[in-house]
Coordinates of C-alpha atoms in Angstrom, one line a residue:
Chain A
M1 CA 0.0 0.0 0.0
I2 CA 1.6 3.3 -1.1
L3 CA -0.9 5.6 0.6
R4 CA -3.6 5.1 3.1
T5 CA -5.7 7.6 5.0
K6 CA -7.7 6.7 8.1
N7 CA -10.6 8.8 9.2
L8 CA -8.7 11.9 7.9
S9 CA -10.6 15.0 8.9
K10 CA -10.0 18.8 8.8
K11 CA -12.2 21.4 10.3
F12 CA -12.1 25.1 9.4
G13 CA -14.2 27.0 11.8
N14 CA -17.5 25.1 12.1
R15 CA -17.2 23.4 8.7
W16 CA -15.6 20.0 8.1
A17 CA -13.6 20.5 4.9
V18 CA -12.5 16.9 5.0
D19 CA -14.7 14.5 7.0
G20 CA -13.5 11.0 7.9
L21 CA -11.7 10.2 4.7
N22 CA -10.4 6.7 4.1
L23 CA -8.4 6.3 1.0
E24 CA -6.2 3.4 -0.2
V25 CA -3.8 3.8 -3.1
E26 CA -1.8 0.8 -4.3
K27 CA 1.5 0.8 -6.1
G28 CA 1.3 1.4 -9.9
Q29 CA -2.2 2.9 -9.9
I30 CA -3.1 6.2 -11.5
F31 CA -5.5 7.1 -8.8
G32 CA -8.0 9.8 -9.6
F33 CA -9.3 11.9 -6.7
L34 CA -12.4 13.4 -8.1
G35 CA -14.9 15.9 -6.7
P36 CA -16.5 19.2 -7.4
N37 CA -14.8 22.5 -6.5
G38 CA -14.8 22.9 -2.7
A39 CA -15.2 19.1 -2.1
G40 CA -12.1 19.0 0.0
K41 CA -9.6 17.6 -2.5
S42 CA -6.9 20.3 -2.1
T43 CA -7.3 20.3 1.7
T44 CA -6.7 16.5 1.7
I45 CA -3.6 16.9 -0.4
R46 CA -2.3 19.7 1.7
I47 CA -2.7 17.5 4.8
L48 CA -0.9 14.7 3.0
L49 CA 2.0 17.1 2.3
S50 CA 2.0 18.6 5.8
L51 CA 1.1 22.1 4.5
I52 CA -1.8 21.9 7.0
K53 CA -2.5 19.7 10.0
P54 CA -5.4 17.3 10.2
T55 CA -7.9 18.0 12.9
I56 CA -8.2 14.2 13.5
G57 CA -7.2 11.1 11.6
E58 CA -4.0 9.7 10.3
F59 CA -2.3 8.8 7.1
S60 CA 0.6 6.6 6.1
F61 CA 2.9 6.3 3.1
F62 CA 4.5 3.0 2.1
G63 CA 2.8 1.3 5.0
Q64 CA 4.4 3.5 7.7
D65 CA 2.5 6.0 9.8
F66 CA 3.5 9.6 9.0
R67 CA 3.7 10.4 12.6
K68 CA 6.6 8.0 12.8
T69 CA 8.4 8.6 9.5
G70 CA 8.0 12.4 9.6
R71 CA 9.0 14.5 6.7
N72 CA 11.8 12.1 5.6
V73 CA 9.2 10.2 3.7
Y74 CA 8.9 13.1 1.3
A75 CA 12.2 12.1 -0.1
K76 CA 10.2 9.4 -2.0
I77 CA 7.3 11.6 -2.9
G78 CA 6.8 14.2 -5.5
A79 CA 4.1 16.8 -5.4
L80 CA 2.5 19.7 -7.2
V81 CA -0.2 21.5 -5.3
E82 CA -2.5 23.7 -7.4
K83 CA -0.6 26.1 -9.7
P84 CA 3.2 25.8 -9.6
D85 CA 4.7 28.9 -8.1
F86 CA 8.4 29.1 -8.6
Y87 CA 10.8 31.9 -7.9
Q88 CA 10.0 34.0 -11.0
F89 CA 13.3 36.0 -10.8
L90 CA 15.4 32.8 -11.1
T91 CA 15.9 30.5 -14.0
A92 CA 14.1 27.1 -14.3
R93 CA 17.4 25.4 -13.8
R94 CA 18.2 27.4 -10.7
N95 CA 14.8 26.7 -9.2
L96 CA 15.3 23.0 -9.8
Q97 CA 18.8 23.0 -8.5
M98 CA 17.6 24.4 -5.2
L99 CA 14.7 22.0 -4.9
A100 CA 17.1 19.1 -5.8
G101 CA 19.4 20.3 -3.1
L102 CA 16.6 20.1 -0.5
S103 CA 15.5 16.7 -1.7
G104 CA 18.8 15.0 -0.9
G105 CA 20.8 12.8 -3.2
V106 CA 19.6 14.3 -6.5
R107 CA 22.5 14.6 -9.0
D108 CA 22.9 17.6 -11.3
K109 CA 22.4 15.3 -14.3
R110 CA 18.9 14.5 -13.1
I111 CA 17.9 18.2 -13.6
D112 CA 18.7 17.9 -17.3
E113 CA 16.8 14.6 -17.4
V114 CA 13.6 15.9 -16.0
L115 CA 13.8 19.0 -18.1
E116 CA 14.1 16.7 -21.1
I117 CA 11.1 14.7 -20.0
V118 CA 8.9 17.7 -19.8
K119 CA 10.4 19.2 -22.9
L120 CA 11.8 22.3 -21.3
A121 CA 15.5 21.6 -21.9
D122 CA 15.9 24.4 -24.4
R123 CA 14.4 27.0 -22.0
A124 CA 16.2 25.8 -18.9
D125 CA 18.2 28.9 -18.5
D126 CA 15.4 31.3 -19.0
R127 CA 13.8 33.0 -16.0
V128 CA 10.6 31.5 -14.9
K129 CA 8.8 34.8 -15.3
S130 CA 9.1 34.4 -19.1
Y131 CA 7.3 31.1 -19.1
S132 CA 3.7 30.5 -20.2
H133 CA 1.3 28.9 -17.8
G134 CA 1.6 25.6 -19.6
M135 CA 5.4 25.7 -19.3
K136 CA 5.2 26.5 -15.6
Q137 CA 2.8 23.5 -15.2
R138 CA 5.3 21.3 -17.0
L139 CA 8.1 22.7 -14.8
G140 CA 5.9 21.9 -11.8
I141 CA 5.8 18.3 -12.9
A142 CA 9.5 18.3 -13.6
Q143 CA 10.2 19.3 -10.0
S144 CA 7.8 16.7 -8.7
I145 CA 9.9 13.9 -10.3
L146 CA 13.3 15.2 -9.5
N147 CA 13.9 12.8 -6.6
H148 CA 12.8 9.7 -8.5
P149 CA 9.6 9.5 -6.4
E150 CA 7.6 6.3 -6.0
I151 CA 4.4 8.4 -5.9
I152 CA 3.6 11.8 -7.2
I153 CA 0.6 13.8 -5.9
L154 CA -0.8 16.2 -8.5
D155 CA -3.5 18.7 -7.5
E156 CA -5.5 19.8 -10.6
P157 CA -2.4 19.9 -12.9
T158 CA -4.4 20.9 -15.9
N159 CA -6.2 23.8 -14.3
G160 CA -6.2 26.9 -16.5
L161 CA -4.5 25.2 -19.5
D162 CA -5.7 25.4 -23.1
P163 CA -6.7 22.1 -24.8
E164 CA -3.3 21.5 -26.2
G165 CA -1.7 22.1 -22.8
I166 CA -4.2 19.7 -21.2
K167 CA -3.4 17.0 -23.7
E168 CA 0.3 17.4 -23.1
I169 CA 0.0 17.1 -19.3
R170 CA -2.3 14.1 -19.7
K171 CA 0.2 12.4 -22.0
L172 CA 3.0 13.3 -19.5
I173 CA 1.1 11.7 -16.6
L174 CA 0.5 8.5 -18.6
R175 CA 4.1 8.4 -19.5
L176 CA 5.3 8.8 -15.9
A177 CA 3.1 6.0 -14.9
G178 CA 3.8 3.8 -17.9
D179 CA 7.5 4.4 -18.6
F180 CA 8.8 5.2 -15.1
G181 CA 6.4 3.1 -13.0
I182 CA 5.4 6.0 -10.8
T183 CA 2.2 5.8 -8.9
V184 CA 0.1 8.9 -9.5
F185 CA -2.4 10.5 -7.2
L186 CA -4.3 12.9 -9.4
S187 CA -6.9 15.3 -8.1
S188 CA -9.3 16.8 -10.5
H189 CA -12.8 18.2 -10.9
L190 CA -12.7 17.3 -14.5
L191 CA -14.6 14.0 -15.0
H192 CA -13.3 13.2 -18.4
E193 CA -9.7 13.8 -17.3
I194 CA -10.1 11.1 -14.6
E195 CA -12.0 8.8 -17.0
Q196 CA -9.3 9.1 -19.7
T197 CA -6.2 9.0 -17.4
C198 CA -6.9 7.0 -14.3
S199 CA -7.1 3.3 -13.5
H200 CA -8.7 4.0 -10.1
V201 CA -10.9 6.7 -8.6
A202 CA -12.2 8.0 -5.3
I203 CA -15.1 10.4 -5.5
I204 CA -15.4 13.0 -2.7
D205 CA -18.1 15.4 -2.0
N206 CA -18.5 17.8 0.9
G207 CA -15.4 16.4 2.4
K208 CA -16.7 12.8 2.5
L209 CA -15.8 9.8 0.4
V210 CA -18.6 8.8 -1.8
V211 CA -17.1 5.8 -3.5
Q212 CA -13.7 4.4 -4.5
G213 CA -12.5 1.6 -6.8
E214 CA -11.4 0.7 -10.2
V215 CA -12.8 3.1 -12.8
H216 CA -13.9 0.3 -15.1
D217 CA -15.3 -1.8 -12.3
L218 CA -17.3 1.1 -10.9
L219 CA -18.9 1.7 -14.3
R220 CA -19.6 -1.9 -15.0
K221 CA -20.8 -2.8 -11.6
N222 CA -23.4 -0.1 -11.9
D223 CA -24.1 -0.9 -15.5
F224 CA -23.6 2.7 -16.2
Y225 CA -23.4 2.4 -19.9
V226 CA -25.6 4.8 -21.7
T227 CA -26.6 4.3 -25.3
E228 CA -27.8 7.3 -27.2
V229 CA -30.3 6.4 -30.0
Q230 CA -31.9 8.5 -32.7
V231 CA -35.1 7.1 -34.2
D232 CA -37.9 8.5 -36.4
D233 CA -40.5 8.4 -33.7
P234 CA -38.9 8.9 -30.3
Q235 CA -42.1 9.3 -28.3
R236 CA -43.5 5.9 -29.5
A237 CA -40.0 4.4 -28.9
V238 CA -40.0 5.6 -25.3
A239 CA -43.5 4.3 -24.6
L240 CA -42.5 0.9 -26.0
L241 CA -39.1 0.6 -24.3
E242 CA -40.4 1.6 -20.9
K243 CA -42.4 -1.6 -20.8
E244 CA -39.3 -3.7 -21.4
T245 CA -37.8 -5.2 -18.2
W246 CA -34.2 -5.3 -19.6
I247 CA -34.2 -1.6 -20.0
Q248 CA -32.9 0.0 -16.8
K249 CA -33.7 3.6 -17.5
I250 CA -34.7 5.7 -20.4
T251 CA -34.9 9.5 -20.9
S252 CA -35.4 11.5 -24.0
G253 CA -34.7 15.0 -25.2
D254 CA -34.0 16.9 -28.4
G255 CA -35.0 13.8 -30.3
V256 CA -32.3 11.6 -28.7
L257 CA -33.1 8.7 -26.4
K258 CA -30.7 8.0 -23.6
I259 CA -31.0 4.4 -22.7
Q260 CA -29.3 2.8 -19.7
I261 CA -28.5 -0.8 -20.5
P262 CA -25.6 -3.2 -20.0
A263 CA -23.1 -3.0 -22.8
E264 CA -23.8 -6.5 -24.0
S265 CA -27.5 -5.6 -24.5
R266 CA -26.8 -3.1 -27.2
P267 CA -27.2 -5.4 -30.2
H268 CA -30.5 -6.6 -28.7
L269 CA -31.7 -3.0 -28.4
T270 CA -30.9 -2.3 -32.1
Q271 CA -32.7 -5.5 -33.2
F272 CA -35.7 -4.7 -31.0
L273 CA -36.1 -1.2 -32.5
V274 CA -35.8 -2.4 -36.1
E275 CA -38.2 -5.3 -35.5
N276 CA -40.7 -2.8 -34.2
G277 CA -40.5 -0.8 -37.3
F278 CA -38.4 2.2 -36.3
A279 CA -36.0 3.8 -38.7
V280 CA -32.8 3.9 -36.6
S281 CA -30.4 6.7 -37.7
S282 CA -27.8 6.3 -35.0
V283 CA -26.8 4.2 -32.0
I284 CA -23.9 5.8 -30.0
P285 CA -22.6 3.9 -27.0
R286 CA -21.4 6.2 -24.2
T287 CA -19.7 5.0 -21.1
S288 CA -19.5 7.9 -18.9
L289 CA -18.2 8.5 -15.4
E290 CA -20.0 11.8 -15.6
D291 CA -23.4 10.3 -15.3
Y292 CA -22.3 8.0 -12.6
Y293 CA -20.6 10.8 -10.8
L294 CA -23.6 13.0 -11.0
T295 CA -25.9 10.2 -9.8
L296 CA -23.7 9.5 -6.9
L297 CA -23.7 13.2 -5.9
N298 CA -27.4 13.3 -6.4
R299 CA -27.2 15.8 -9.1
D300 CA -29.3 15.8 -12.3
V301 CA -28.2 13.5 -15.0
K302 CA -28.5 15.2 -18.3
Chain B
M1 CA 23.2 20.2 9.2
T2 CA 24.1 19.9 5.5
L3 CA 20.5 20.5 4.6
L4 CA 20.4 23.7 6.8
L5 CA 23.6 25.0 5.1
K6 CA 22.2 24.3 1.7
A7 CA 18.9 25.9 2.6
T8 CA 20.8 29.0 3.9
W9 CA 22.8 29.2 0.8
Y10 CA 19.6 29.1 -1.3
E11 CA 18.0 31.8 0.9
I12 CA 21.1 34.0 0.3
I13 CA 20.7 33.4 -3.5
K14 CA 17.0 34.4 -3.3
I15 CA 17.8 37.6 -1.4
A16 CA 20.7 38.4 -3.8
S17 CA 18.5 37.8 -6.8
K18 CA 16.0 40.5 -5.8
W19 CA 16.2 44.1 -6.9
R20 CA 15.1 45.5 -3.6
T21 CA 18.3 44.0 -1.9
Y22 CA 20.4 46.5 -3.8
I23 CA 18.5 49.6 -3.0
G24 CA 20.4 50.0 0.3
F25 CA 23.8 49.3 -1.2
I26 CA 23.2 51.6 -4.2
T27 CA 22.0 54.4 -1.9
I28 CA 25.0 54.0 0.4
A29 CA 27.4 53.8 -2.6
I30 CA 26.0 57.1 -3.9
L31 CA 25.5 59.0 -0.7
V32 CA 28.8 58.3 1.1
P33 CA 31.1 59.5 -1.7
V34 CA 28.9 62.6 -2.3
I35 CA 29.1 63.5 1.4
M36 CA 32.8 63.0 1.5
F37 CA 33.4 65.1 -1.6
L38 CA 31.1 67.9 -0.3
V39 CA 33.0 67.8 3.1
R40 CA 36.3 68.0 1.3
K41 CA 35.1 71.0 -0.8
Y42 CA 32.9 73.0 1.7
G43 CA 34.1 71.9 5.1
F44 CA 32.4 70.3 8.0
G45 CA 29.9 72.5 9.9
V46 CA 29.2 70.2 12.8
Q47 CA 32.9 69.9 13.6
D48 CA 33.4 73.6 13.4
N49 CA 30.5 74.2 15.9
A50 CA 32.0 71.7 18.3
L51 CA 35.3 73.3 18.1
N52 CA 34.0 76.9 18.5
S53 CA 32.6 76.0 21.9
M54 CA 36.1 75.1 23.1
K55 CA 38.0 77.9 21.5
D56 CA 38.4 79.7 24.8
S57 CA 40.2 76.8 26.4
F58 CA 42.1 75.3 23.5
M59 CA 44.2 76.6 20.6
F60 CA 43.7 74.6 17.4
V61 CA 46.2 74.8 14.6
G62 CA 45.2 73.6 11.2
S63 CA 42.2 71.5 10.4
L64 CA 41.0 68.7 12.5
V65 CA 38.5 67.6 10.0
N66 CA 39.4 64.3 8.4
G67 CA 37.6 61.3 7.0
L68 CA 37.4 59.5 10.3
I69 CA 35.6 62.3 11.9
V70 CA 33.1 62.4 9.1
S71 CA 32.7 58.6 9.3
Y72 CA 32.1 58.9 13.0
F73 CA 29.3 61.4 12.5
L74 CA 27.9 59.3 9.6
M75 CA 27.3 56.6 12.2
N76 CA 24.3 58.6 13.4
V77 CA 22.3 57.4 10.4
L78 CA 22.3 53.9 12.1
W79 CA 19.6 55.1 14.5
V80 CA 16.5 55.7 12.5
H81 CA 17.4 56.0 8.8
F82 CA 19.5 53.0 8.2
P83 CA 16.9 50.5 9.5
F84 CA 14.9 51.2 6.4
F85 CA 17.3 49.3 4.3
I86 CA 17.1 46.4 6.8
V87 CA 13.3 46.2 6.9
L88 CA 13.1 46.5 3.1
V89 CA 14.7 43.0 2.9
A90 CA 13.8 41.4 6.2
G91 CA 10.1 42.3 5.8
D92 CA 10.1 40.4 2.5
V93 CA 11.9 37.2 3.5
V94 CA 9.0 35.1 4.7
S95 CA 5.9 37.1 3.8
S96 CA 6.8 37.3 0.1
E97 CA 6.8 33.5 -0.2
G98 CA 3.4 33.2 1.4
A99 CA 2.0 35.7 -1.0
A100 CA 3.8 34.2 -4.1
G101 CA 2.7 30.6 -3.1
T102 CA 6.3 29.3 -3.4
F103 CA 6.0 27.6 0.0
R104 CA 3.6 25.1 -1.6
I105 CA 6.6 23.6 -3.5
W106 CA 9.4 24.4 -1.0
L107 CA 7.7 22.9 2.0
T108 CA 6.9 19.6 0.3
R109 CA 10.6 18.7 0.4
P110 CA 12.1 16.6 3.2
I111 CA 13.3 19.6 5.1
S112 CA 11.8 20.7 8.4
R113 CA 10.0 24.0 8.8
F114 CA 12.4 24.8 11.6
Q115 CA 15.3 24.4 9.2
V116 CA 13.5 26.5 6.6
I117 CA 12.9 29.4 9.0
T118 CA 16.3 29.1 10.5
A119 CA 17.9 29.3 7.0
K120 CA 15.9 32.4 6.3
F121 CA 16.9 34.0 9.6
I122 CA 20.6 33.3 9.0
A123 CA 20.3 34.7 5.4
T124 CA 18.7 37.8 6.9
F125 CA 21.6 38.1 9.3
V126 CA 24.1 37.8 6.4
Y127 CA 22.3 40.6 4.5
T128 CA 22.2 42.8 7.6
A129 CA 25.9 42.2 8.3
A130 CA 26.8 42.8 4.7
I131 CA 25.0 46.2 4.4
V132 CA 26.2 47.5 7.8
L133 CA 29.8 46.5 7.1
F134 CA 29.4 48.0 3.6
L135 CA 28.5 51.3 5.1
G136 CA 31.4 51.0 7.5
L137 CA 33.9 50.1 4.9
L138 CA 32.8 52.7 2.5
S139 CA 32.5 55.6 5.0
V140 CA 35.8 54.9 6.7
G141 CA 37.6 53.9 3.5
L142 CA 36.3 56.7 1.2
G143 CA 36.5 59.1 4.1
M144 CA 40.2 58.5 4.5
L145 CA 40.7 58.5 0.7
I146 CA 38.7 61.6 -0.2
V147 CA 38.9 63.8 3.0
G148 CA 42.1 62.3 4.4
G149 CA 43.2 60.3 7.4
G150 CA 44.6 61.4 10.8
D151 CA 43.7 61.4 14.5
L152 CA 40.0 61.0 15.5
F153 CA 38.7 63.7 17.8
V154 CA 35.7 62.4 19.7
F155 CA 33.5 64.9 21.6
D156 CA 31.5 63.0 24.2
K157 CA 32.0 63.6 27.9
G158 CA 35.2 65.3 27.1
I159 CA 37.7 65.2 24.2
L160 CA 39.2 61.9 23.3
I161 CA 41.9 61.8 20.7
L162 CA 42.5 58.5 19.0
S163 CA 45.4 57.8 16.7
Q164 CA 44.4 56.7 13.2
G165 CA 45.3 53.0 13.9
E166 CA 43.4 53.0 17.2
A167 CA 40.4 54.8 15.6
L168 CA 40.2 52.1 12.8
Y169 CA 40.2 49.4 15.5
R170 CA 37.4 51.3 17.3
F171 CA 35.5 51.6 14.1
L172 CA 35.7 47.9 13.5
I173 CA 34.3 47.2 16.9
A174 CA 31.6 49.8 16.5
Y175 CA 30.4 48.5 13.2
L176 CA 30.3 44.9 14.5
L177 CA 28.1 46.2 17.3
A178 CA 26.1 48.1 14.7
V179 CA 25.5 44.8 12.9
W180 CA 24.1 43.4 16.2
V181 CA 21.9 46.5 16.7
Q182 CA 20.5 46.3 13.2
M183 CA 20.0 42.6 13.6
T184 CA 17.5 43.4 16.4
V185 CA 15.6 45.5 14.0
A186 CA 15.9 42.8 11.3
S187 CA 14.6 40.1 13.7
L188 CA 11.6 42.1 14.8
C189 CA 10.8 42.7 11.1
F190 CA 11.4 39.0 10.4
L191 CA 8.9 38.1 13.1
F192 CA 6.3 40.4 11.5
S193 CA 7.1 38.9 8.1
S194 CA 6.4 35.4 9.4
L195 CA 3.0 36.5 10.6
T196 CA 1.7 38.1 7.4
S197 CA 1.6 37.4 3.6
N198 CA 2.6 40.9 2.4
S199 CA 5.9 42.7 2.9
V200 CA 4.4 46.2 3.5
G201 CA 2.9 45.3 6.8
P202 CA 6.2 44.1 8.4
I203 CA 8.0 47.3 7.2
I204 CA 5.4 49.6 8.6
G205 CA 5.0 47.5 11.7
T206 CA 8.7 47.5 12.5
Y207 CA 9.1 51.2 11.8
A208 CA 6.1 52.1 13.9
T209 CA 7.5 50.0 16.8
L210 CA 10.9 51.7 16.4
V211 CA 9.5 55.2 16.5
V212 CA 7.3 54.4 19.5
M213 CA 10.3 52.9 21.3
F214 CA 12.5 55.8 20.5
I215 CA 10.0 58.2 21.8
L216 CA 9.6 56.2 25.0
S217 CA 13.4 55.9 25.3
V218 CA 14.2 59.6 24.9
L219 CA 11.4 61.0 27.1
K220 CA 13.1 61.8 30.4
I221 CA 10.1 61.1 32.6
D222 CA 10.6 59.1 35.8
A223 CA 7.6 57.0 35.3
L224 CA 8.9 55.7 31.9
K225 CA 12.2 54.7 33.3
V226 CA 10.5 51.5 34.6
I227 CA 10.0 50.3 31.0
H228 CA 13.3 51.5 29.5
P229 CA 15.1 48.1 30.2
Y230 CA 12.4 46.4 28.1
L231 CA 12.8 48.6 25.1
F232 CA 15.5 47.3 22.8
T233 CA 16.1 50.9 21.5
S234 CA 17.5 51.7 25.0
Y235 CA 20.6 49.7 24.0
F236 CA 21.0 51.0 20.5
D237 CA 23.8 53.4 21.4
V238 CA 26.1 50.5 22.1
F239 CA 27.8 51.1 18.8
F240 CA 29.2 54.4 20.1
A241 CA 30.6 52.8 23.2
P242 CA 33.9 51.8 21.6
F243 CA 34.7 55.5 21.2
S244 CA 35.1 55.9 25.0
D245 CA 38.3 55.5 26.9
P246 CA 38.8 52.9 28.1
I247 CA 36.4 50.8 26.1
P248 CA 33.6 49.9 28.5
W249 CA 33.7 46.2 27.7
R250 CA 31.5 45.2 30.6
E251 CA 28.7 47.6 29.5
I252 CA 29.1 46.6 25.9
A253 CA 28.8 42.9 26.8
G254 CA 25.7 43.7 28.9
D255 CA 24.0 45.6 26.1
V256 CA 25.0 42.9 23.5
G257 CA 23.5 40.3 25.7
K258 CA 20.3 42.1 26.2
L259 CA 20.0 42.8 22.5
G260 CA 20.8 39.1 22.0
I261 CA 17.8 38.2 24.2
F262 CA 15.5 40.3 22.0
I263 CA 16.9 38.7 18.9
L264 CA 16.5 35.2 20.3
V265 CA 12.9 36.0 21.4
F266 CA 12.0 37.4 18.0
Y267 CA 13.6 34.5 16.2
L268 CA 11.9 31.8 18.4
A269 CA 8.5 33.6 18.1
S270 CA 9.0 33.6 14.3
A271 CA 9.9 29.9 14.3
I272 CA 6.9 28.9 16.4
S273 CA 4.6 31.0 14.2
F274 CA 6.0 29.5 11.0
I275 CA 5.9 25.9 12.2
R276 CA 2.3 26.3 13.2
K277 CA 1.4 28.2 10.0
E278 CA -1.1 26.5 7.8
I279 CA -0.2 27.0 4.1
T280 CA -3.5 27.7 2.5
T281 CA -2.5 30.1 -0.2

């Protein structure tokens, strides 16, 4: 077990920002930490990195209670909390040199390596103030892997980036996990980011854990596969399908039927519609964490 | 220990990389030569006034004005004006990182907060020492070079005449003591800096404290004498003590010790505040 939290809680004033959180992250996972803004994700991460103290609860890295290991454990952990703020008046290389110095046992050569990984080698000797937001974000990830960490904790690393930047960071995260075997703890409020990047997910809302598990399993277990269908007479189709017991849920809007059925029932659905005389113009399977997520949070599913 | 040394070196790099660090050095580098050239060209009014009062008792031949006398009088800037250069940097050391959000990265490394704050404190001390000694070197050095060397006449409780060699030795002690005095100001500002997330507050706070303490120190009211020992400004004149004869080492040691207690208290309070600080920015 790389990371475990037990009843982790943090109270600000009268409000519990994090409330009895139990997380388990195994080696090799890309663990998504998902929740809407204000759910307590950043607070949890700040506790894990000792930027703030928990009100109650405990956490451990690599199976060892943090109260026993203390800050020494951070030698094996990389982190990027929210937007990366470096010393703007210093070069990227100088920033990394200083952080490497504080990490212990990081060779100078490693600085060139990480700059290469995040594709900033050619701008290494420029002052950080001349960097774009995307470049700073990549530099943030570079500093997080300086010390060959076993786990990196990334808090909303794609925040404020343009689509191209988001894509780059996402590719980088997958590469870190795939090529370097680093366990990734990724916090995000972007559902599709978690869906596309993570193997495991924990969903948090109002400081409380809603669910955690393997992304694929969570979707399958709940049969949360939605099939979008366009037919010539949607109203009649809804009336007919609602009577069928193998249909879990059906909604319609803008001429599109959203039908919740297990993935293996899709061929049967198409056959059923054709046999009942509908002209089927499209059948689009959609496996979305979004609907699942919104359902769990008791929000409206579109 | 190695980690603390590294962190201290990095803090010195950070201080040295900021423009505001050089404001004091540049001001001194401009002001001191200008003063020395003006004294050389137009004379030294303060000295003349002092001499005039003793003309009835003594006969002076030639000019007693030299670079050492000008340097001696220049030391008066260390009271109120010079601390501005100190607080300009000390006020920024901790608070600027809170405001800039750099602690979020810095404090996720395997270095303790105590080491981080200690490194910052030592770096502040290094800056303080550097700028005070820079003033000392420049004023004494340029004073001798531009205005000229010679014996130092000190007018205090009487007239003390120090040979050039002896005067230089006294200046060295005086400026080392001035470092300690300015470090008291720096450590107070450092404390304020560790409590806030902007550098203006600590600068204003330190200056306000200094002014209030000076007022309380100089008011010759019996009722206020009770609190004088608790005002660090009461010991600020220690850097003039080496120009007495003999040098009052015992008094100097006492004042240095008391200022040291203030420095230690401000440092420990800063450390406690910083260790307990929740990084939410």
